[in-house]
PDB file of C-alpha atoms and ligand atoms in Angstrom:
ATOM      1  CA  MET A   1       0.000   0.000   0.000  1.00 59.00           C
ATOM      2  CA  SER A   2       1.283   3.467  -0.804  1.00 58.00           C
ATOM      3  CA  VAL A   3       0.295   6.958   0.308  1.00 53.00           C
ATOM      4  CA  GLN A   4      -2.829   8.074  -1.569  1.00 52.00           C
ATOM      5  CA  LYS A   5      -2.360  10.746  -4.214  1.00 53.00           C
ATOM      6  CA  GLN A   6      -3.987  14.128  -3.698  1.00 50.00           C
ATOM      7  CA  THR A   7      -7.480  14.338  -5.185  1.00 54.00           C
ATOM      8  CA  PRO A   8      -7.363  16.297  -8.456  1.00 57.00           C
ATOM      9  CA  LYS A   9      -9.950  19.000  -9.166  1.00 84.00           C
ATOM     10  CA  ALA A  10     -13.331  17.344  -9.728  1.00 97.00           C
ATOM     11  CA  THR A  11     -14.817  17.189 -13.224  1.00 98.00           C
ATOM     12  CA  THR A  12     -18.400  18.407 -13.539  1.00 98.00           C
ATOM     13  CA  ILE A  13     -20.853  18.784 -16.391  1.00 98.00           C
ATOM     14  CA  VAL A  14     -20.078  22.498 -16.340  1.00 98.00           C
ATOM     15  CA  SER A  15     -16.323  21.907 -16.613  1.00 98.00           C
ATOM     16  CA  LEU A  16     -16.893  19.578 -19.592  1.00 98.00           C
ATOM     17  CA  GLN A  17     -19.029  22.245 -21.269  1.00 98.00           C
ATOM     18  CA  LYS A  18     -16.214  24.730 -20.697  1.00 98.00           C
ATOM     19  CA  LEU A  19     -13.737  22.326 -22.334  1.00 98.00           C
ATOM     20  CA  LYS A  20     -16.016  22.077 -25.365  1.00 98.00           C
ATOM     21  CA  LYS A  21     -16.239  25.875 -25.626  1.00 98.00           C
ATOM     22  CA  GLU A  22     -12.455  26.128 -25.424  1.00 98.00           C
ATOM     23  CA  GLN A  23     -12.112  23.311 -28.003  1.00 98.00           C
ATOM     24  CA  GLN A  24     -10.139  21.187 -25.575  1.00 98.00           C
ATOM     25  CA  LYS A  25     -10.627  17.457 -25.816  1.00 98.00           C
ATOM     26  CA  PHE A  26     -11.263  15.207 -22.807  1.00 98.00           C
ATOM     27  CA  ALA A  27     -10.809  11.512 -22.093  1.00 98.00           C
ATOM     28  CA  CYS A  28     -13.269   8.997 -20.668  1.00 99.00           C
ATOM     29  CA  LEU A  29     -12.864   5.353 -19.681  1.00 98.00           C
ATOM     30  CA  THR A  30     -15.067   2.671 -18.167  1.00 98.00           C
ATOM     31  CA  ALA A  31     -14.292   1.274 -14.722  1.00 98.00           C
ATOM     32  CA  TYR A  32     -16.132  -1.254 -12.614  1.00 98.00           C
ATOM     33  CA  ASP A  33     -14.261  -1.514  -9.302  1.00 98.00           C
ATOM     34  CA  TYR A  34     -12.352   0.431  -6.635  1.00 98.00           C
ATOM     35  CA  CYS A  35      -8.776   0.025  -7.917  1.00 98.00           C
ATOM     36  CA  SER A  36      -9.538   0.646 -11.570  1.00 98.00           C
ATOM     37  CA  ALA A  37     -11.589   3.722 -10.627  1.00 98.00           C
ATOM     38  CA  TYR A  38      -8.691   4.984  -8.528  1.00 98.00           C
ATOM     39  CA  ALA A  39      -6.185   4.417 -11.348  1.00 98.00           C
ATOM     40  CA  VAL A  40      -8.437   5.912 -14.030  1.00 98.00           C
ATOM     41  CA  SER A  41      -9.313   9.054 -12.086  1.00 98.00           C
ATOM     42  CA  SER A  42      -5.700   9.638 -10.974  1.00 98.00           C
ATOM     43  CA  ASN A  43      -4.272   9.502 -14.500  1.00 98.00           C
ATOM     44  CA  GLY A  44      -5.953  12.263 -16.451  1.00 98.00           C
ATOM     45  CA  ILE A  45      -9.387  10.799 -17.216  1.00 98.00           C
ATOM     46  CA  GLU A  46     -12.293  13.237 -16.863  1.00 98.00           C
ATOM     47  CA  VAL A  47     -15.256  10.821 -17.008  1.00 98.00           C
ATOM     48  CA  ILE A  48     -15.639   7.299 -15.602  1.00 98.00           C
ATOM     49  CA  LEU A  49     -18.481   5.250 -17.034  1.00 99.00           C
ATOM     50  CA  VAL A  50     -19.899   2.300 -15.139  1.00 99.00           C
ATOM     51  CA  GLY A  51     -21.155   0.832 -18.386  1.00 98.00           C
ATOM     52  CA  ASP A  52     -23.525  -2.039 -18.989  1.00 98.00           C
ATOM     53  CA  SER A  53     -20.603  -3.441 -21.001  1.00 98.00           C
ATOM     54  CA  LEU A  54     -19.928  -5.049 -17.606  1.00 98.00           C
ATOM     55  CA  GLY A  55     -22.380  -7.721 -18.756  1.00 98.00           C
ATOM     56  CA  MET A  56     -19.740  -8.817 -21.270  1.00 98.00           C
ATOM     57  CA  VAL A  57     -16.394  -7.883 -19.717  1.00 98.00           C
ATOM     58  CA  ILE A  58     -17.181  -8.679 -16.061  1.00 98.00           C
ATOM     59  CA  GLN A  59     -20.011 -11.209 -16.202  1.00 98.00           C
ATOM     60  CA  GLY A  60     -19.055 -12.993 -19.450  1.00 98.00           C
ATOM     61  CA  HIS A  61     -22.421 -12.707 -21.211  1.00 98.00           C
ATOM     62  CA  ASP A  62     -22.485 -12.281 -24.988  1.00 95.00           C
ATOM     63  CA  SER A  63     -24.397  -8.981 -24.759  1.00 97.00           C
ATOM     64  CA  SER A  64     -25.331  -6.289 -22.229  1.00 98.00           C
ATOM     65  CA  LEU A  65     -28.979  -7.388 -22.112  1.00 98.00           C
ATOM     66  CA  PRO A  66     -28.838  -9.474 -18.892  1.00 98.00           C
ATOM     67  CA  VAL A  67     -27.472  -6.544 -16.821  1.00 98.00           C
ATOM     68  CA  THR A  68     -29.809  -5.182 -14.129  1.00 98.00           C
ATOM     69  CA  VAL A  69     -30.043  -1.895 -12.218  1.00 98.00           C
ATOM     70  CA  GLU A  70     -28.802  -3.797  -9.139  1.00 98.00           C
ATOM     71  CA  ASP A  71     -25.689  -4.930 -11.053  1.00 99.00           C
ATOM     72  CA  ILE A  72     -24.895  -1.348 -12.100  1.00 99.00           C
ATOM     73  CA  ALA A  73     -25.649  -0.062  -8.576  1.00 99.00           C
ATOM     74  CA  TYR A  74     -23.162  -2.538  -7.064  1.00 98.00           C
ATOM     75  CA  HIS A  75     -20.389  -1.410  -9.424  1.00 99.00           C
ATOM     76  CA  VAL A  76     -21.233   2.278  -8.937  1.00 99.00           C
ATOM     77  CA  ARG A  77     -20.732   1.739  -5.174  1.00 98.00           C
ATOM     78  CA  CYS A  78     -17.300   0.163  -5.795  1.00 98.00           C
ATOM     79  CA  VAL A  79     -16.218   2.831  -8.279  1.00 98.00           C
ATOM     80  CA  ARG A  80     -17.431   5.696  -6.124  1.00 98.00           C
ATOM     81  CA  ARG A  81     -15.057   4.626  -3.320  1.00 98.00           C
ATOM     82  CA  GLY A  82     -12.061   4.729  -5.666  1.00 98.00           C
ATOM     83  CA  ASN A  83     -12.973   7.765  -7.738  1.00 98.00           C
ATOM     84  CA  GLN A  84     -10.611  10.716  -7.318  1.00 98.00           C
ATOM     85  CA  GLY A  85     -12.709  13.423  -8.967  1.00 98.00           C
ATOM     86  CA  ALA A  86     -13.799  12.108 -12.366  1.00 98.00           C
ATOM     87  CA  LEU A  87     -17.444  12.638 -13.322  1.00 98.00           C
ATOM     88  CA  LEU A  88     -19.157   9.334 -12.466  1.00 98.00           C
ATOM     89  CA  MET A  89     -21.566   8.272 -15.203  1.00 99.00           C
ATOM     90  CA  ALA A  90     -23.745   5.153 -14.898  1.00 99.00           C
ATOM     91  CA  ASP A  91     -25.662   3.250 -17.550  1.00 99.00           C
ATOM     92  CA  LEU A  92     -29.363   2.614 -17.232  1.00 98.00           C
ATOM     93  CA  PRO A  93     -29.433  -1.020 -18.363  1.00 98.00           C
ATOM     94  CA  PHE A  94     -31.786  -2.785 -20.782  1.00 98.00           C
ATOM     95  CA  MET A  95     -35.491  -2.394 -19.919  1.00 98.00           C
ATOM     96  CA  SER A  96     -34.844  -0.169 -16.914  1.00 98.00           C
ATOM     97  CA  TYR A  97     -36.296   2.914 -18.677  1.00 98.00           C
ATOM     98  CA  TYR A  98     -39.109   1.587 -20.838  1.00 97.00           C
ATOM     99  CA  SER A  99     -41.488   4.141 -19.284  1.00 98.00           C
ATOM    100  CA  GLU A 100     -40.870   7.650 -18.002  1.00 98.00           C
ATOM    101  CA  MET A 101     -41.643   6.741 -14.394  1.00 97.00           C
ATOM    102  CA  GLN A 102     -39.454   3.673 -14.595  1.00 98.00           C
ATOM    103  CA  SER A 103     -36.555   5.754 -15.916  1.00 98.00           C
ATOM    104  CA  LEU A 104     -36.951   8.051 -12.906  1.00 98.00           C
ATOM    105  CA  GLU A 105     -36.933   5.165 -10.419  1.00 98.00           C
ATOM    106  CA  SER A 106     -33.957   3.406 -12.046  1.00 98.00           C
ATOM    107  CA  ALA A 107     -31.952   6.620 -12.361  1.00 98.00           C
ATOM    108  CA  ALA A 108     -32.734   7.642  -8.775  1.00 98.00           C
ATOM    109  CA  ALA A 109     -31.461   4.262  -7.532  1.00 98.00           C
ATOM    110  CA  LEU A 110     -28.115   4.825  -9.299  1.00 98.00           C
ATOM    111  CA  MET A 111     -27.807   8.455  -8.203  1.00 98.00           C
ATOM    112  CA  ARG A 112     -28.323   7.366  -4.575  1.00 98.00           C
ATOM    113  CA  GLU A 113     -25.314   5.056  -4.958  1.00 98.00           C
ATOM    114  CA  GLY A 114     -23.083   7.866  -6.224  1.00 98.00           C
ATOM    115  CA  ALA A 115     -23.694   8.249  -9.956  1.00 98.00           C
ATOM    116  CA  GLN A 116     -23.559  11.890 -11.059  1.00 98.00           C
ATOM    117  CA  ILE A 117     -25.156  11.430 -14.485  1.00 99.00           C
ATOM    118  CA  VAL A 118     -27.042   8.566 -16.130  1.00 99.00           C
ATOM    119  CA  LYS A 119     -26.764   7.351 -19.714  1.00 99.00           C
ATOM    120  CA  LEU A 120     -29.739   6.119 -21.758  1.00 98.00           C
ATOM    121  CA  GLU A 121     -29.574   4.498 -25.188  1.00 98.00           C
ATOM    122  CA  GLY A 122     -31.928   5.820 -27.837  1.00 98.00           C
ATOM    123  CA  GLY A 123     -33.092   8.799 -29.852  1.00 98.00           C
ATOM    124  CA  ALA A 124     -36.079  11.144 -29.875  1.00 98.00           C
ATOM    125  CA  TRP A 125     -38.340   8.656 -28.091  1.00 98.00           C
ATOM    126  CA  LEU A 126     -36.337   9.442 -24.933  1.00 98.00           C
ATOM    127  CA  ALA A 127     -37.137  13.165 -24.991  1.00 98.00           C
ATOM    128  CA  GLU A 128     -39.897  12.986 -22.349  1.00 98.00           C
ATOM    129  CA  SER A 129     -37.847  10.765 -20.010  1.00 98.00           C
ATOM    130  CA  THR A 130     -34.861  13.073 -20.447  1.00 98.00           C
ATOM    131  CA  LYS A 131     -36.985  16.108 -19.584  1.00 98.00           C
ATOM    132  CA  LEU A 132     -38.449  14.364 -16.536  1.00 98.00           C
ATOM    133  CA  LEU A 133     -35.042  13.303 -15.191  1.00 98.00           C
ATOM    134  CA  VAL A 134     -33.400  16.658 -15.810  1.00 98.00           C
ATOM    135  CA  GLU A 135     -36.250  18.620 -14.210  1.00 98.00           C
ATOM    136  CA  ARG A 136     -35.862  16.444 -11.124  1.00 98.00           C
ATOM    137  CA  GLY A 137     -32.118  17.002 -10.828  1.00 98.00           C
ATOM    138  CA  ILE A 138     -30.751  13.964 -12.661  1.00 98.00           C
ATOM    139  CA  PRO A 139     -28.331  14.865 -15.471  1.00 98.00           C
ATOM    140  CA  VAL A 140     -28.641  12.804 -18.646  1.00 99.00           C
ATOM    141  CA  CYS A 141     -26.180  11.566 -21.243  1.00 99.00           C
ATOM    142  CA  ALA A 142     -27.945  10.418 -24.415  1.00 98.00           C
ATOM    143  CA  HIS A 143     -26.340   7.465 -26.241  1.00 98.00           C
ATOM    144  CA  MET A 144     -26.941   7.319 -30.017  1.00 98.00           C
ATOM    145  CA  GLY A 145     -25.498   5.596 -33.081  1.00 98.00           C
ATOM    146  CA  LEU A 146     -24.814   1.967 -32.308  1.00 98.00           C
ATOM    147  CA  THR A 147     -26.891   1.243 -29.212  1.00 98.00           C
ATOM    148  CA  PRO A 148     -25.856  -2.220 -27.982  1.00 97.00           C
ATOM    149  CA  GLN A 149     -29.071  -2.760 -25.985  1.00 98.00           C
ATOM    150  CA  SER A 150     -30.877  -2.854 -29.373  1.00 97.00           C
ATOM    151  CA  ILE A 151     -28.487  -5.405 -30.842  1.00 95.00           C
ATOM    152  CA  ASN A 152     -31.303  -7.789 -31.764  1.00 95.00           C
ATOM    153  CA  HIS A 153     -33.053  -5.037 -33.645  1.00 93.00           C
ATOM    154  CA  LEU A 154     -29.889  -3.718 -35.339  1.00 93.00           C
ATOM    155  CA  GLY A 155     -28.838  -7.225 -36.392  1.00 91.00           C
ATOM    156  CA  GLY A 156     -25.220  -6.908 -35.211  1.00 89.00           C
ATOM    157  CA  TYR A 157     -22.549  -4.496 -33.988  1.00 92.00           C
ATOM    158  CA  ARG A 158     -22.568  -2.393 -37.166  1.00 93.00           C
ATOM    159  CA  VAL A 159     -21.690   1.180 -38.091  1.00 96.00           C
ATOM    160  CA  GLN A 160     -24.815   3.351 -37.963  1.00 97.00           C
ATOM    161  CA  GLY A 161     -25.820   6.413 -40.017  1.00 96.00           C
ATOM    162  CA  ARG A 162     -24.124   5.562 -43.307  1.00 96.00           C
ATOM    163  CA  ASP A 163     -27.300   6.265 -45.217  1.00 96.00           C
ATOM    164  CA  PRO A 164     -27.749  10.075 -45.657  1.00 97.00           C
ATOM    165  CA  ALA A 165     -31.404  10.040 -44.567  1.00 98.00           C
ATOM    166  CA  ARG A 166     -30.575   8.132 -41.381  1.00 97.00           C
ATOM    167  CA  ALA A 167     -27.602  10.447 -40.755  1.00 98.00           C
ATOM    168  CA  GLN A 168     -29.885  13.498 -40.989  1.00 98.00           C
ATOM    169  CA  SER A 169     -32.473  11.969 -38.680  1.00 97.00           C
ATOM    170  CA  MET A 170     -29.701  11.190 -36.177  1.00 98.00           C
ATOM    171  CA  ILE A 171     -28.709  14.867 -36.203  1.00 98.00           C
ATOM    172  CA  ASP A 172     -32.357  15.897 -35.738  1.00 98.00           C
ATOM    173  CA  GLU A 173     -32.859  13.442 -32.881  1.00 98.00           C
ATOM    174  CA  ALA A 174     -29.634  14.551 -31.173  1.00 98.00           C
ATOM    175  CA  LEU A 175     -30.963  18.120 -31.261  1.00 98.00           C
ATOM    176  CA  ILE A 176     -34.283  16.988 -29.799  1.00 98.00           C
ATOM    177  CA  LEU A 177     -32.450  15.332 -26.888  1.00 98.00           C
ATOM    178  CA  GLN A 178     -30.257  18.389 -26.365  1.00 98.00           C
ATOM    179  CA  ASN A 179     -33.389  20.550 -26.278  1.00 98.00           C
ATOM    180  CA  ALA A 180     -34.984  18.116 -23.812  1.00 98.00           C
ATOM    181  CA  GLY A 181     -32.076  18.851 -21.460  1.00 98.00           C
ATOM    182  CA  ALA A 182     -29.435  16.162 -22.122  1.00 98.00           C
ATOM    183  CA  SER A 183     -26.048  17.416 -20.880  1.00 98.00           C
ATOM    184  CA  ILE A 184     -23.838  15.086 -22.944  1.00 99.00           C
ATOM    185  CA  LEU A 185     -24.238  12.936 -26.056  1.00 99.00           C
ATOM    186  CA  LEU A 186     -22.311   9.691 -26.478  1.00 98.00           C
ATOM    187  CA  LEU A 187     -21.997   8.645 -30.100  1.00 98.00           C
ATOM    188  CA  GLU A 188     -21.006   5.076 -30.920  1.00 98.00           C
ATOM    189  CA  CYS A 189     -19.859   3.667 -34.281  1.00 98.00           C
ATOM    190  CA  VAL A 190     -20.790   6.277 -36.854  1.00 98.00           C
ATOM    191  CA  PRO A 191     -18.801   7.528 -39.852  1.00 98.00           C
ATOM    192  CA  VAL A 192     -16.229  10.276 -39.202  1.00 98.00           C
ATOM    193  CA  ASP A 193     -18.247  12.893 -41.129  1.00 98.00           C
ATOM    194  CA  LEU A 194     -21.388  12.270 -39.136  1.00 98.00           C
ATOM    195  CA  GLY A 195     -19.429  12.413 -35.862  1.00 98.00           C
ATOM    196  CA  LYS A 196     -18.073  15.783 -36.985  1.00 98.00           C
ATOM    197  CA  ARG A 197     -21.460  17.163 -38.071  1.00 98.00           C
ATOM    198  CA  ILE A 198     -23.161  16.172 -34.833  1.00 98.00           C
ATOM    199  CA  THR A 199     -20.306  17.548 -32.699  1.00 98.00           C
ATOM    200  CA  GLU A 200     -20.418  20.859 -34.565  1.00 98.00           C
ATOM    201  CA  THR A 201     -24.215  21.061 -34.459  1.00 98.00           C
ATOM    202  CA  LEU A 202     -24.636  20.451 -30.732  1.00 98.00           C
ATOM    203  CA  ASP A 203     -23.755  22.865 -27.936  1.00 98.00           C
ATOM    204  CA  ILE A 204     -23.369  20.009 -25.442  1.00 98.00           C
ATOM    205  CA  PRO A 205     -20.162  17.916 -25.326  1.00 98.00           C
ATOM    206  CA  VAL A 206     -20.131  14.866 -27.602  1.00 98.00           C
ATOM    207  CA  ILE A 207     -18.173  11.790 -26.519  1.00 98.00           C
ATOM    208  CA  GLY A 208     -17.230   9.369 -29.277  1.00 98.00           C
ATOM    209  CA  ILE A 209     -16.371   5.699 -29.523  1.00 98.00           C
ATOM    210  CA  GLY A 210     -15.782   4.654 -33.101  1.00 98.00           C
ATOM    211  CA  ALA A 211     -17.166   8.065 -34.132  1.00 98.00           C
ATOM    212  CA  GLY A 212     -13.966   9.567 -35.492  1.00 98.00           C
ATOM    213  CA  MET A 213     -11.501  12.176 -34.316  1.00 98.00           C
ATOM    214  CA  HIS A 214     -13.747  15.247 -34.268  1.00 98.00           C
ATOM    215  CA  THR A 215     -15.837  14.565 -31.161  1.00 98.00           C
ATOM    216  CA  ASP A 216     -15.168  16.593 -28.003  1.00 98.00           C
ATOM    217  CA  GLY A 217     -14.274  13.544 -25.923  1.00 98.00           C
ATOM    218  CA  GLN A 218     -13.390   9.900 -26.459  1.00 98.00           C
ATOM    219  CA  ILE A 219     -14.295   6.836 -24.438  1.00 98.00           C
ATOM    220  CA  MET A 220     -12.908   3.319 -24.330  1.00 98.00           C
ATOM    221  CA  VAL A 221     -13.731   0.180 -22.373  1.00 98.00           C
ATOM    222  CA  TRP A 222     -11.107  -0.579 -19.676  1.00 98.00           C
ATOM    223  CA  HIS A 223     -10.613  -4.161 -20.884  1.00 98.00           C
ATOM    224  CA  ASP A 224     -10.005  -2.944 -24.465  1.00 98.00           C
ATOM    225  CA  LEU A 225      -7.456  -0.352 -23.343  1.00 98.00           C
ATOM    226  CA  LEU A 226      -5.497  -3.129 -21.621  1.00 98.00           C
ATOM    227  CA  GLY A 227      -6.081  -5.851 -24.228  1.00 97.00           C
ATOM    228  CA  LEU A 228      -7.955  -8.064 -21.770  1.00 97.00           C
ATOM    229  CA  TYR A 229     -11.096  -8.904 -23.739  1.00 97.00           C
ATOM    230  CA  PRO A 230     -10.758 -12.113 -25.773  1.00 96.00           C
ATOM    231  CA  GLY A 231     -11.276 -12.093 -29.516  1.00 90.00           C
ATOM    232  CA  ARG A 232     -10.505  -9.650 -32.292  1.00 92.00           C
ATOM    233  CA  PRO A 233     -10.710  -6.028 -31.087  1.00 94.00           C
ATOM    234  CA  ALA A 234     -12.998  -3.545 -32.861  1.00 95.00           C
ATOM    235  CA  LYS A 235     -11.434  -1.064 -35.306  1.00 95.00           C
ATOM    236  CA  PHE A 236     -11.728   1.802 -32.798  1.00 96.00           C
ATOM    237  CA  VAL A 237      -9.846  -0.018 -30.034  1.00 97.00           C
ATOM    238  CA  GLN A 238      -6.221   0.585 -29.184  1.00 97.00           C
ATOM    239  CA  ASN A 239      -4.341  -1.478 -26.621  1.00 98.00           C
ATOM    240  CA  TYR A 240      -2.287   1.053 -24.643  1.00 98.00           C
ATOM    241  CA  LEU A 241      -0.635  -1.580 -22.451  1.00 97.00           C
ATOM    242  CA  ASN A 242       0.944  -3.364 -25.392  1.00 95.00           C
ATOM    243  CA  GLY A 243       4.649  -2.399 -25.468  1.00 91.00           C
ATOM    244  CA  ASN A 244       4.234  -0.055 -22.493  1.00 92.00           C
ATOM    245  CA  ALA A 245       7.031  -0.918 -20.073  1.00 92.00           C
ATOM    246  CA  ASN A 246       5.551   1.228 -17.301  1.00 93.00           C
ATOM    247  CA  GLY A 247       2.339  -0.702 -16.709  1.00 96.00           C
ATOM    248  CA  ILE A 248      -1.337   0.058 -16.326  1.00 97.00           C
ATOM    249  CA  GLN A 249      -1.133   3.550 -14.772  1.00 97.00           C
ATOM    250  CA  SER A 250       1.106   4.651 -17.616  1.00 97.00           C
ATOM    251  CA  ALA A 251      -1.186   3.059 -20.228  1.00 98.00           C
ATOM    252  CA  ILE A 252      -4.121   5.088 -18.865  1.00 98.00           C
ATOM    253  CA  ALA A 253      -2.066   8.304 -18.811  1.00 98.00           C
ATOM    254  CA  ASP A 254      -0.842   7.682 -22.379  1.00 98.00           C
ATOM    255  CA  TYR A 255      -4.422   7.160 -23.593  1.00 98.00           C
ATOM    256  CA  ALA A 256      -5.579  10.359 -21.838  1.00 98.00           C
ATOM    257  CA  GLN A 257      -2.692  12.287 -23.357  1.00 98.00           C
ATOM    258  CA  ALA A 258      -3.294  10.847 -26.845  1.00 98.00           C
ATOM    259  CA  VAL A 259      -6.964  11.879 -26.709  1.00 98.00           C
ATOM    260  CA  LYS A 260      -6.223  15.380 -25.437  1.00 98.00           C
ATOM    261  CA  SER A 261      -3.540  16.021 -28.024  1.00 98.00           C
ATOM    262  CA  GLY A 262      -5.766  14.735 -30.848  1.00 98.00           C
ATOM    263  CA  GLN A 263      -3.477  11.775 -31.639  1.00 98.00           C
ATOM    264  CA  PHE A 264      -6.169   9.216 -30.781  1.00 98.00           C
ATOM    265  CA  PRO A 265      -8.281   8.244 -32.580  1.00 98.00           C
ATOM    266  CA  ASP A 266      -6.869   8.628 -36.070  1.00 96.00           C
ATOM    267  CA  GLU A 267      -8.136   7.414 -39.437  1.00 95.00           C
ATOM    268  CA  GLU A 268      -7.067   3.865 -38.704  1.00 96.00           C
ATOM    269  CA  HIS A 269      -9.590   3.763 -35.801  1.00 96.00           C
ATOM    270  CA  SER A 270     -12.421   5.463 -37.720  1.00 95.00           C
ATOM    271  CA  TYR A 271     -15.184   4.588 -40.176  1.00 96.00           C
ATOM    272  CA  THR A 272     -15.563   6.465 -43.435  1.00 90.00           C
TER     273      THR A 272
HETATM  274  O1  LIG B   1     -21.400   0.202 -21.641  1.00 89.98           O
HETATM  275  C1  LIG B   1     -20.406   0.766 -22.083  1.00 89.98           C
HETATM  276  O2  LIG B   1     -19.264   0.512 -21.704  1.00 89.98           O
HETATM  277  C2  LIG B   1     -20.595   1.797 -23.092  1.00 89.98           C
HETATM  278  C3  LIG B   1     -19.386   2.188 -23.895  1.00 89.98           C
HETATM  279  C4  LIG B   1     -19.261   1.306 -25.067  1.00 89.98           C
HETATM  280  C5  LIG B   1     -19.428   3.587 -24.283  1.00 89.98           C
HETATM  281  O3  LIG B   1     -21.673   2.280 -23.288  1.00 89.98           O
END
């Protein structure tokens, strides 16, 4: 055990909005437990996501669908204890926000455990839930593009918004969610151009994963950053531990630095 590092200045929704205004990029990473949360938040990462990806990377399921609010709540509790000032975002899992009232109850349960913002997958249909949550003091991150909870509907983990009509409706729906009060948009697996258009259109910060190099922030799954998840990694993944002689803390810091300097992602990690 070593002496704990000093807590860095806490990230808030307001500080992320300021970064967007100043055109400064920020880095986000998932974490699911005390030590990873400590390492992530002490090495330059602004946002920690307790993602429902835990269904795959922690629980070993083949999708995020089996994850429950209780599962997310447990991991939020663990992460909260290790977090050194990153904004703590938590996923509302599959079927935990099918109605407006249910979204309020599920989100409240996660906020009580220490989440500071909740993420919901979907487009314009979430406008009323977003409004309800925001009016009651629960910040919302909208998640659009590839939404893994709809994997059975989408027919696979595919790039979304390649068709111009769908791209335009994604922009329109992102604006609807911003107007409903969403504080952040997370955009997954869309072509570079669409990532750029949405980021430029919205006033709120846009976090990308497989959405090109123009978004305000980038996010990666902890197990992908460290090359822990079996199988062939997605195009947008980079293993920062590979060849890094200084270990996990250094891999996190290198990723944060690469995002902030605009080195990651590049064309090799993006869809055209
Ligand atoms: O659940 C998760 O980890 C996510 C990321 C893929 C952004 O939503």
